Coordinates of C-alpha atoms in Angstrom, one line a residue:
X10 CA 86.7 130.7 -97.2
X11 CA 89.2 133.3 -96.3
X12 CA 89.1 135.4 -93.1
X13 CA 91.0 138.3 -91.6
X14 CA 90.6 138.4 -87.8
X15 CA 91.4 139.5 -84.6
X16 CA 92.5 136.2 -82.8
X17 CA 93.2 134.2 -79.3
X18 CA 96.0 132.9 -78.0
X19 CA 95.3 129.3 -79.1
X20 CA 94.0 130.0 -82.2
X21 CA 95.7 127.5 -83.7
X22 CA 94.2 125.1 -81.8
X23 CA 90.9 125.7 -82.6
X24 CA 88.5 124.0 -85.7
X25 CA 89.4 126.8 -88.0
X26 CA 92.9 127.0 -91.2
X27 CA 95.5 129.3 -89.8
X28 CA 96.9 130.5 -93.0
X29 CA 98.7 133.1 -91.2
X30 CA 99.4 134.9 -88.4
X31 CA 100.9 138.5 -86.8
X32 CA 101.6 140.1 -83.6
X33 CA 100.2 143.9 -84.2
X34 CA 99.1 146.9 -81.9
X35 CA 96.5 148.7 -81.9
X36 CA 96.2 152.4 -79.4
X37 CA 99.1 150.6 -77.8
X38 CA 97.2 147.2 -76.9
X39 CA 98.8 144.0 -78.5
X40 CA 96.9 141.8 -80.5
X41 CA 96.8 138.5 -82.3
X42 CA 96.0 139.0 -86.6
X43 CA 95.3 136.1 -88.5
X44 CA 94.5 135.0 -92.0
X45 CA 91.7 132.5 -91.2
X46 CA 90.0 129.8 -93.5
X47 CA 86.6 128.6 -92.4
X48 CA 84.3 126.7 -94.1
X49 CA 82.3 128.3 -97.1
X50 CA 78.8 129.8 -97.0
X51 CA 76.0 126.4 -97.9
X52 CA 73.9 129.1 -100.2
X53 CA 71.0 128.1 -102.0
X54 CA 68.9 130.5 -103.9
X55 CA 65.9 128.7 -103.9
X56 CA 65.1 128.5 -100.9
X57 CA 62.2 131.4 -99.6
X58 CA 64.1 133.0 -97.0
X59 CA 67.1 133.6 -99.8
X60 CA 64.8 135.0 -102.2
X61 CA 66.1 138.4 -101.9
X62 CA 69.2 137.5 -100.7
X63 CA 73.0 137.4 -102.8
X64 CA 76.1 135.7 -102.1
X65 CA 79.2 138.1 -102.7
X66 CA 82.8 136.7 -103.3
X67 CA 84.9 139.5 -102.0
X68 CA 88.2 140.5 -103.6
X69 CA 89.2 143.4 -101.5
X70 CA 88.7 145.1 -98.7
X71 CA 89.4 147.8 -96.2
X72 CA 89.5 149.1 -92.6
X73 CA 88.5 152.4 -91.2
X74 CA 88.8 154.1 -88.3
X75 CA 85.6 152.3 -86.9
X76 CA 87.4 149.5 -87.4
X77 CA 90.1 149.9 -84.4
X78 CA 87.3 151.0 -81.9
X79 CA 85.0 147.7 -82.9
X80 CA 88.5 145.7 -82.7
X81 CA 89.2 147.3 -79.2
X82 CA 86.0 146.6 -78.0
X83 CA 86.0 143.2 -79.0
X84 CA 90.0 142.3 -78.1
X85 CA 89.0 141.5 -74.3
X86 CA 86.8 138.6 -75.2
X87 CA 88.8 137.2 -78.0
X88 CA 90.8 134.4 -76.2
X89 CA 91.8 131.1 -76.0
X90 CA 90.8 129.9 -79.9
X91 CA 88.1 132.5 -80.3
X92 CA 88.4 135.0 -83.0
X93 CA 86.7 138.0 -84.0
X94 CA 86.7 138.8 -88.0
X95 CA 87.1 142.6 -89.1
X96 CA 86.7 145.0 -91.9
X97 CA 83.8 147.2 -93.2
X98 CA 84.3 148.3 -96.8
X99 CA 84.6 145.9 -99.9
X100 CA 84.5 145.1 -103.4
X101 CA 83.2 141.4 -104.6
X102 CA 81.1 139.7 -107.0
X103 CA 78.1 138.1 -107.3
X104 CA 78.0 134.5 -107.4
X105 CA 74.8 133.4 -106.7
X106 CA 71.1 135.6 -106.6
X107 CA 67.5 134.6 -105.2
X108 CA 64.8 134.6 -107.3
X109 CA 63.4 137.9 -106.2
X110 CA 66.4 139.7 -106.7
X111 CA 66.1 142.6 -109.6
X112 CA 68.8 144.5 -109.6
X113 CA 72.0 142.9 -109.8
X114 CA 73.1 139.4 -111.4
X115 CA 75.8 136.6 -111.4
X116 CA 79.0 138.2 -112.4
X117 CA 78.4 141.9 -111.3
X118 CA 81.0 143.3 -109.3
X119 CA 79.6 145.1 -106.5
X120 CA 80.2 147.6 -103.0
X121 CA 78.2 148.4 -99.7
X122 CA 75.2 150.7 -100.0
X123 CA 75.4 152.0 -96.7
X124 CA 72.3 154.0 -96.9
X125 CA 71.3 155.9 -93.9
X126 CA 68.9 156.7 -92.1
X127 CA 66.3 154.2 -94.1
X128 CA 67.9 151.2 -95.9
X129 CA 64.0 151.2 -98.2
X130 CA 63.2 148.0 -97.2
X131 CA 61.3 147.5 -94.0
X132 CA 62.7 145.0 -91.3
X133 CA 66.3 145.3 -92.8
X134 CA 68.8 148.0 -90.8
X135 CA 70.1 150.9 -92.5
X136 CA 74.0 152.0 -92.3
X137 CA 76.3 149.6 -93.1
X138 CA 75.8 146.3 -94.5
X139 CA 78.8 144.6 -92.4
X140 CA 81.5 144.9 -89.6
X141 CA 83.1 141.7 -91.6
X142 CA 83.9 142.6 -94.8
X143 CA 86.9 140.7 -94.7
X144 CA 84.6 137.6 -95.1
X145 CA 85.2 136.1 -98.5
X146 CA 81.8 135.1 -99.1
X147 CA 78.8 136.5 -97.3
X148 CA 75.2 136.8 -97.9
X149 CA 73.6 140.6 -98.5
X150 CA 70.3 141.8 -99.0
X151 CA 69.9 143.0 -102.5
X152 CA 69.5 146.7 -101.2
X153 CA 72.5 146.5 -99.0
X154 CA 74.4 146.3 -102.2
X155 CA 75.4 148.7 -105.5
X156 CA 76.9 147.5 -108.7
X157 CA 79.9 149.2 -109.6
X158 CA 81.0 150.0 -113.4
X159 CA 83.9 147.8 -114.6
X160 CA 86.2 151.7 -115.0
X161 CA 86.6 151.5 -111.2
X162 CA 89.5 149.2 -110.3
X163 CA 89.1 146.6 -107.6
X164 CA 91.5 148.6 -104.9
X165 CA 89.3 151.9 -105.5
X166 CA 85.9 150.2 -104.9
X167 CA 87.9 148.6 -102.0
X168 CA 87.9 151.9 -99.9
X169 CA 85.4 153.7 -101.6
X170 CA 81.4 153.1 -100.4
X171 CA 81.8 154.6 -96.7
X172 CA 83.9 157.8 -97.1
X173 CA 82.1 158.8 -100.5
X174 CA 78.8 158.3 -99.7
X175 CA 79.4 160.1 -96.6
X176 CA 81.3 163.1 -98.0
X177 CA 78.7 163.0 -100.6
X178 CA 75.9 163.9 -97.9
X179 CA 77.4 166.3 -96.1
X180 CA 77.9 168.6 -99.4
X181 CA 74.4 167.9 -99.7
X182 CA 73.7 169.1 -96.5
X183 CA 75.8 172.0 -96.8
X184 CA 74.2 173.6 -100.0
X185 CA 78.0 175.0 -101.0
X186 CA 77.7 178.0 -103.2
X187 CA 80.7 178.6 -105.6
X188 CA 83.5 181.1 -104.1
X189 CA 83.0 180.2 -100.7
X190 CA 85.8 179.1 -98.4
X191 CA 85.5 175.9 -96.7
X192 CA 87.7 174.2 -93.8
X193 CA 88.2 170.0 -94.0
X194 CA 90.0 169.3 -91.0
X195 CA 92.2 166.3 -90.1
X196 CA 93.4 166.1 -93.6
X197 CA 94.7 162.8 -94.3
X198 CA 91.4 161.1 -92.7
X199 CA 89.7 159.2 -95.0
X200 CA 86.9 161.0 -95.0
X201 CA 88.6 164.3 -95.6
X202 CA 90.3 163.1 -98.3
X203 CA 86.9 162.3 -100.3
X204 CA 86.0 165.8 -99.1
X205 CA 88.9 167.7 -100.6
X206 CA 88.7 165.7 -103.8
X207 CA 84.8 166.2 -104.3
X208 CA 84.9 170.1 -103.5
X209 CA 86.9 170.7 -106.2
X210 CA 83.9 171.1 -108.7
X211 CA 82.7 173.1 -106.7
X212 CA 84.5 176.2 -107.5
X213 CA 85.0 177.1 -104.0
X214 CA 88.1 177.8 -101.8
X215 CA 89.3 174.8 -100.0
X216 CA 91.7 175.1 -96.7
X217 CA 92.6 172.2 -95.2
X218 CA 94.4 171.9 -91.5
X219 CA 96.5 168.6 -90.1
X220 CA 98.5 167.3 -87.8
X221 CA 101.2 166.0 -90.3
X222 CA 103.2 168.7 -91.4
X223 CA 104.9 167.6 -94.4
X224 CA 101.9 166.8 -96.7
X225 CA 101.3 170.2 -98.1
X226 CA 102.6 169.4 -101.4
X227 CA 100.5 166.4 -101.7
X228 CA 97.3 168.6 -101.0
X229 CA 98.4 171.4 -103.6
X230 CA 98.4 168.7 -106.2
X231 CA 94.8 167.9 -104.8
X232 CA 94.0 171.7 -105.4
X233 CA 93.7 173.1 -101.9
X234 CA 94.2 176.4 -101.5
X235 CA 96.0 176.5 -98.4
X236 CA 97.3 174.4 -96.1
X237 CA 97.6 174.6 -92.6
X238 CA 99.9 172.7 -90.5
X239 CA 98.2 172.4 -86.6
X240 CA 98.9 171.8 -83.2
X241 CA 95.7 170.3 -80.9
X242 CA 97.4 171.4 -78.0
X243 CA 97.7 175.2 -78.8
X244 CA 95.0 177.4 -78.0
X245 CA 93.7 178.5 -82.0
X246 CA 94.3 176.3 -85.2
X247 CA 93.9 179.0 -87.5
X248 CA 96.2 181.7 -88.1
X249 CA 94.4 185.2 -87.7
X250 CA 95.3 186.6 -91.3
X251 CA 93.3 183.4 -93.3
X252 CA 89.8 185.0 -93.9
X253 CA 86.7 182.9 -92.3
X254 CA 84.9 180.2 -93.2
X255 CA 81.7 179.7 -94.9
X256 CA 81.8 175.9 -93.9
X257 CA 83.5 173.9 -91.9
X258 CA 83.8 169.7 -92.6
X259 CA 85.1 167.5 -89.7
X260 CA 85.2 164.0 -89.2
X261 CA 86.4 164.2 -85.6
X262 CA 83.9 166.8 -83.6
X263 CA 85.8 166.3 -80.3
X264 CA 89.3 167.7 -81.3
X265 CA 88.1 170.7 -83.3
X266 CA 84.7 172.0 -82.8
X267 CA 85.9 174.0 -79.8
X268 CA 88.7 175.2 -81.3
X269 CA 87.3 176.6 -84.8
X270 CA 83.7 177.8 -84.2
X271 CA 85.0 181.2 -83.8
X272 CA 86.3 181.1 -87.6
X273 CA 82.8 180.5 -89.4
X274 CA 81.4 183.6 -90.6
X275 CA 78.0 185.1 -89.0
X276 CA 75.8 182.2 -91.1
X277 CA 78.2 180.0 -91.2
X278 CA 77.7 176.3 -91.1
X279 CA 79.4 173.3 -89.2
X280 CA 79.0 170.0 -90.1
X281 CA 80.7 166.8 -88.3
X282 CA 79.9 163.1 -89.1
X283 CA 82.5 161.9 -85.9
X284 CA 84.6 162.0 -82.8
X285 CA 87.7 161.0 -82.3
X286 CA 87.5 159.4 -79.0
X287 CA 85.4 156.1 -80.0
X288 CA 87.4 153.8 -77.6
X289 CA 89.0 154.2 -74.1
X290 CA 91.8 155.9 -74.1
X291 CA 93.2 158.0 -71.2
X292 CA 95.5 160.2 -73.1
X293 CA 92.7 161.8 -74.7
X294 CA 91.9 165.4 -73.2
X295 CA 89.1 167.6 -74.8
X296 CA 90.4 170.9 -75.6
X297 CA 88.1 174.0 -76.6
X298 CA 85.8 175.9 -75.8
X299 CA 83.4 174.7 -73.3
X300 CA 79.7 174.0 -74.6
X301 CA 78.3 176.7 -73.2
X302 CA 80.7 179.3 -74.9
X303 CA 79.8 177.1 -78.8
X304 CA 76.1 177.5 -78.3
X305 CA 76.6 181.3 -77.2
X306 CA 78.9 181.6 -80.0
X307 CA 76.7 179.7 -82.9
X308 CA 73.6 181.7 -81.5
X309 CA 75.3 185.3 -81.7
X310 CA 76.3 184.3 -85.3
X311 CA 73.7 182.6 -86.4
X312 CA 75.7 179.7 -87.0
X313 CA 74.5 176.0 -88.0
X314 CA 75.4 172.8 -86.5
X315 CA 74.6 170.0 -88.5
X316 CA 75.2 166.2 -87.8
X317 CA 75.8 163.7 -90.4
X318 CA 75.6 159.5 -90.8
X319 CA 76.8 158.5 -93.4
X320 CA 74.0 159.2 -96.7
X321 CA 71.6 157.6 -98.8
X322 CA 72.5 155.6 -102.0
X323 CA 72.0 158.6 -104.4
X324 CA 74.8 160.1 -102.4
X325 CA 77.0 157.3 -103.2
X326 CA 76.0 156.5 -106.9
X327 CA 76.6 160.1 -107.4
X328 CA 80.2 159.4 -106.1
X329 CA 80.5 156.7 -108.4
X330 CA 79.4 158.9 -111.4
X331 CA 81.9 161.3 -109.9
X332 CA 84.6 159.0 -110.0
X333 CA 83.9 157.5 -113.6
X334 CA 83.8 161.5 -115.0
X335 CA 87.3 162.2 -113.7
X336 CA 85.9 164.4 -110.8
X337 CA 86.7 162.4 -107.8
X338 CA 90.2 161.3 -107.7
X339 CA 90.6 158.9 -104.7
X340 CA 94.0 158.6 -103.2
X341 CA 95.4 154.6 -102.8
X342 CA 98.2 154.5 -100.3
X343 CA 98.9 150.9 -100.9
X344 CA 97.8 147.5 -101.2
X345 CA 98.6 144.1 -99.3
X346 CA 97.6 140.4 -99.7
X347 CA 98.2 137.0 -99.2
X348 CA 100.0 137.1 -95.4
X349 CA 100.9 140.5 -95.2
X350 CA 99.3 140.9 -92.3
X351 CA 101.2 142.8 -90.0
X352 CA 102.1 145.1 -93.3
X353 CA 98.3 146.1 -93.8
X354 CA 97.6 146.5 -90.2
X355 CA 100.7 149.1 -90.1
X356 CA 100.1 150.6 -93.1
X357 CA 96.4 151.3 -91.7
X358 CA 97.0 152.8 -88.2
X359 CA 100.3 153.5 -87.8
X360 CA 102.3 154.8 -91.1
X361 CA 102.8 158.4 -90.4
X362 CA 103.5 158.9 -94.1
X363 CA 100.1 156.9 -95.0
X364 CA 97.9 158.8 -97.6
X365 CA 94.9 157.5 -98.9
X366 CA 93.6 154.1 -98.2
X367 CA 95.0 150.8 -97.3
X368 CA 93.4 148.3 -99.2
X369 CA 93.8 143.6 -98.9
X370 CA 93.2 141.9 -101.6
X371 CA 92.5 138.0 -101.9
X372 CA 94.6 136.3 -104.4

C-alpha cells in the first residue's frame, strides 16, 4: 500500500518502495517527502477482535494546519531509514466489515467522524480517527467513520470532515440570531473558510479580516459583507467606523483575541477552536492586550469566551446535508497525485495565492 511520509536520509535504504521522493520545508526546516509503498494491511473480518472493525481504501486525502506542527515535532527523530506517515482528513471506501458492524458496508465511500468530546463507544478515543490518513488502507472503528452520499465528489470529502464538523459546532455554540454581525478572522484558514460559507444561511452580516490583501473579491463572491485587509503588528485590526460584533470566530486565539475583544458588543460572544503557535518558533511574538486587561474587558461587557474541539457527528452530518442542499459551498484550491510531492506540500503551506484546500489523490 501507498504512503505519504516524512522521511530519513537513507530512506531508500530501508525495507520499504520509494515510489518517490522531495526535498520540502516546512516553518523554514528542510525535510525529506516521500511516496512510500509498504506492505498491505493482513485484515480478516472474522476474527473477534475485528468484529467492529472496517478496512478503508483511501482515495484522497488532506493536510491541515495540525499537520505541520505533528510533522515538526516528529522531523527530529525521523533519520537514517525511519519515516513518519502524515495526513489527517480522507475520503476511502470500504473494503472489508466485521461481523458486528451495522452501519456501513463493502463499497460505501466514507470520511472521519471526528466526534468530540465522546466518540459513544466506551474504550475508543474521541477526536480524530488518524494522524495518517495518507495510509492507503487502514482499519477504523465503525464509529470513527461516516458514509458520505455519492453527490459529494472524492476531492470535497477529501478536506471536508475536520473543518465542517468544527465550524458546524461552534455555530451551535454560538446560538446566531439572524441580522447580527459576526467577525471570522484569518480568512483563508480552512476553518474560516467553512465558516463564511455556512453563515450564509444564516441571514447575518459576515466581516471577515486577513492577512492577504488581494482576496476581497474572492470573499464577495462568498457573500461577505466586508472585508478587511490586516496588519498583526499594528496596534487595532478593525477600523473604528465598522459597527461591533455580535460574534467573533477565530481559529488562531493567540494572534487576535487581544487585539479584537474590544469590538464585541456588551453580550457579545468569542469563540476560538486554536492558536497559532502549535510548534517552536521564535519569530512568534504575542501581541494584545495582556490577560488581565481581556478578563476586565469581557467582565465589564458581559462578554462570553467559549472554547471549541472540533464537534459531535450531528455537527458534521449536518455539514454534509449542508453541502448536498447547495448551502455549503467548499472552496478546492487544487489537487495533486501520483509524485507530485513537492507540488502538494507547496501548495499546502506555502502558496500565498492558495484558497481552499489542497487535496492527494491515489491513482
Amino acid at each position: 500500500m501507498r504512503n505519504l511520509a516524512i522521511c530519513g536520509e537513507n530512506i531508500n535504504q530501508s525495507p520499504v518502495k520509494t515510489l518517490g521522493i522531495a526535498q520540502i520545508e516546512l516553518n523554514s526546516v528542510p525535510i525529506l517527502a516521500g511516496l512510500l509503498k509498504t506492505e498491505d494491511i493482513d485484515f480478516d473480518p472474522d476474527l473477534p477482535e475485528n468484529r467492529q472493525q472496517v478496512l478503508v481504501r483511501k482515495i484522497a486525502f488532506s493536510c491541515n494546519y495540525r499537520d505541520q506542527g505533528l510533522m515538526l515535532r516528529a522531523a527530529p527523530y525521523v533519520k537514517g531509514d525511519r519515516y513518519y506517515v502524515i495526513g489527517s482528513e480522507f475520503v476511502g471506501e470500504v473494503v472489508a466489515v466485521g461481523a458486528e458492524v451495522t452501519n456501513l458496508q463493502i463499497g460505501d465511500r466514507v470520511i472521519g467522524d471526528n466526534q468530540y468530546p465522546h466518540s459513544g463507544v466506551v474504550g475508543i478515543l474521541p477526536g480524530v480517527p488518524t494522524n495518517q490518513a495518507s495510509k492507503e488502507y487502514q482499519v477504523f472503528h465503525q464509529v470513527k467513520l461516516l458514509k458520505i452520499p455519492p453527490q459529494m465528489p472524492d476531492e470535497i470529502a477529501a478536506g471536508f470532515s475536520i473543518g465542517a464538523q468544527t465550524t458546524y459546532s461552534m455555530i451551535r455554540k454560538l446560538n446566531i440570531q439572524p441580522g447580527s454581525n459576526i467577525l471570522v478572522t484569518a480568512g483563508k484558514s480552512n476553518t474560516s473558510l467553512f465558516a463564511i460559507a455556512a453563515l450564509q444561511k444564516y441571514q447575518v452580516n459576515v466581516y471577515v479580516t486577513s492577512t492577504s490583501w488581494g482576496f476581497a473579491d474572492k470573499f464577495s463572491d462568498l457573500g461577505v459583507k466586508q472585508f478587511i485587509p490586516v496588519n498583526l503588528n499594528t496596534e487595532k485590526l478593525i477600523p473604528p467606523e465598522i459597527p461591533g460584533f455580535d460574534c467573533i470566530i477565530d481559529p488562531f486565539f493567540d494572534l487576535h483575541i487581544g487585539k479584537l475583544i474590544n469590538n464585541l458588543v456588551d453580550g457579545g460572544r468569542y469563540i476560538t477552536c486554536g492558536l497559532y503557535h502549535q510548534f517552536f518558533d521564535p519569530s512568534f511574538e504575542y501581541r494584545g492586550l495582556t490577560l488581565s486587561e481581556i478578563m476586565t474587558t469581557v467582565l465589564v461587557k458581559n462578554l462570553q469566551i467559549i472554547g471549541n474541539c472540533i464537534g459531535q457527528t450531528e455537527d458534521l452530518a449536518n455539514a454534509v446535508q449542508d453541502y448536498l442542499n447547495g448551502q455549503l459551498p467548499v472552496a478546492i484550491d487544487s489537487v495533486w497525485s501520483d509524485t507530485q510531492i513537492s507540488e502538494f506540500f507547496t501548495r499546502t503551506y506555502h502558496a500565498k495565492d492558495r484558497f481552499g484546500k489542497v487535496v492527494y489523490r491515489y491513482n
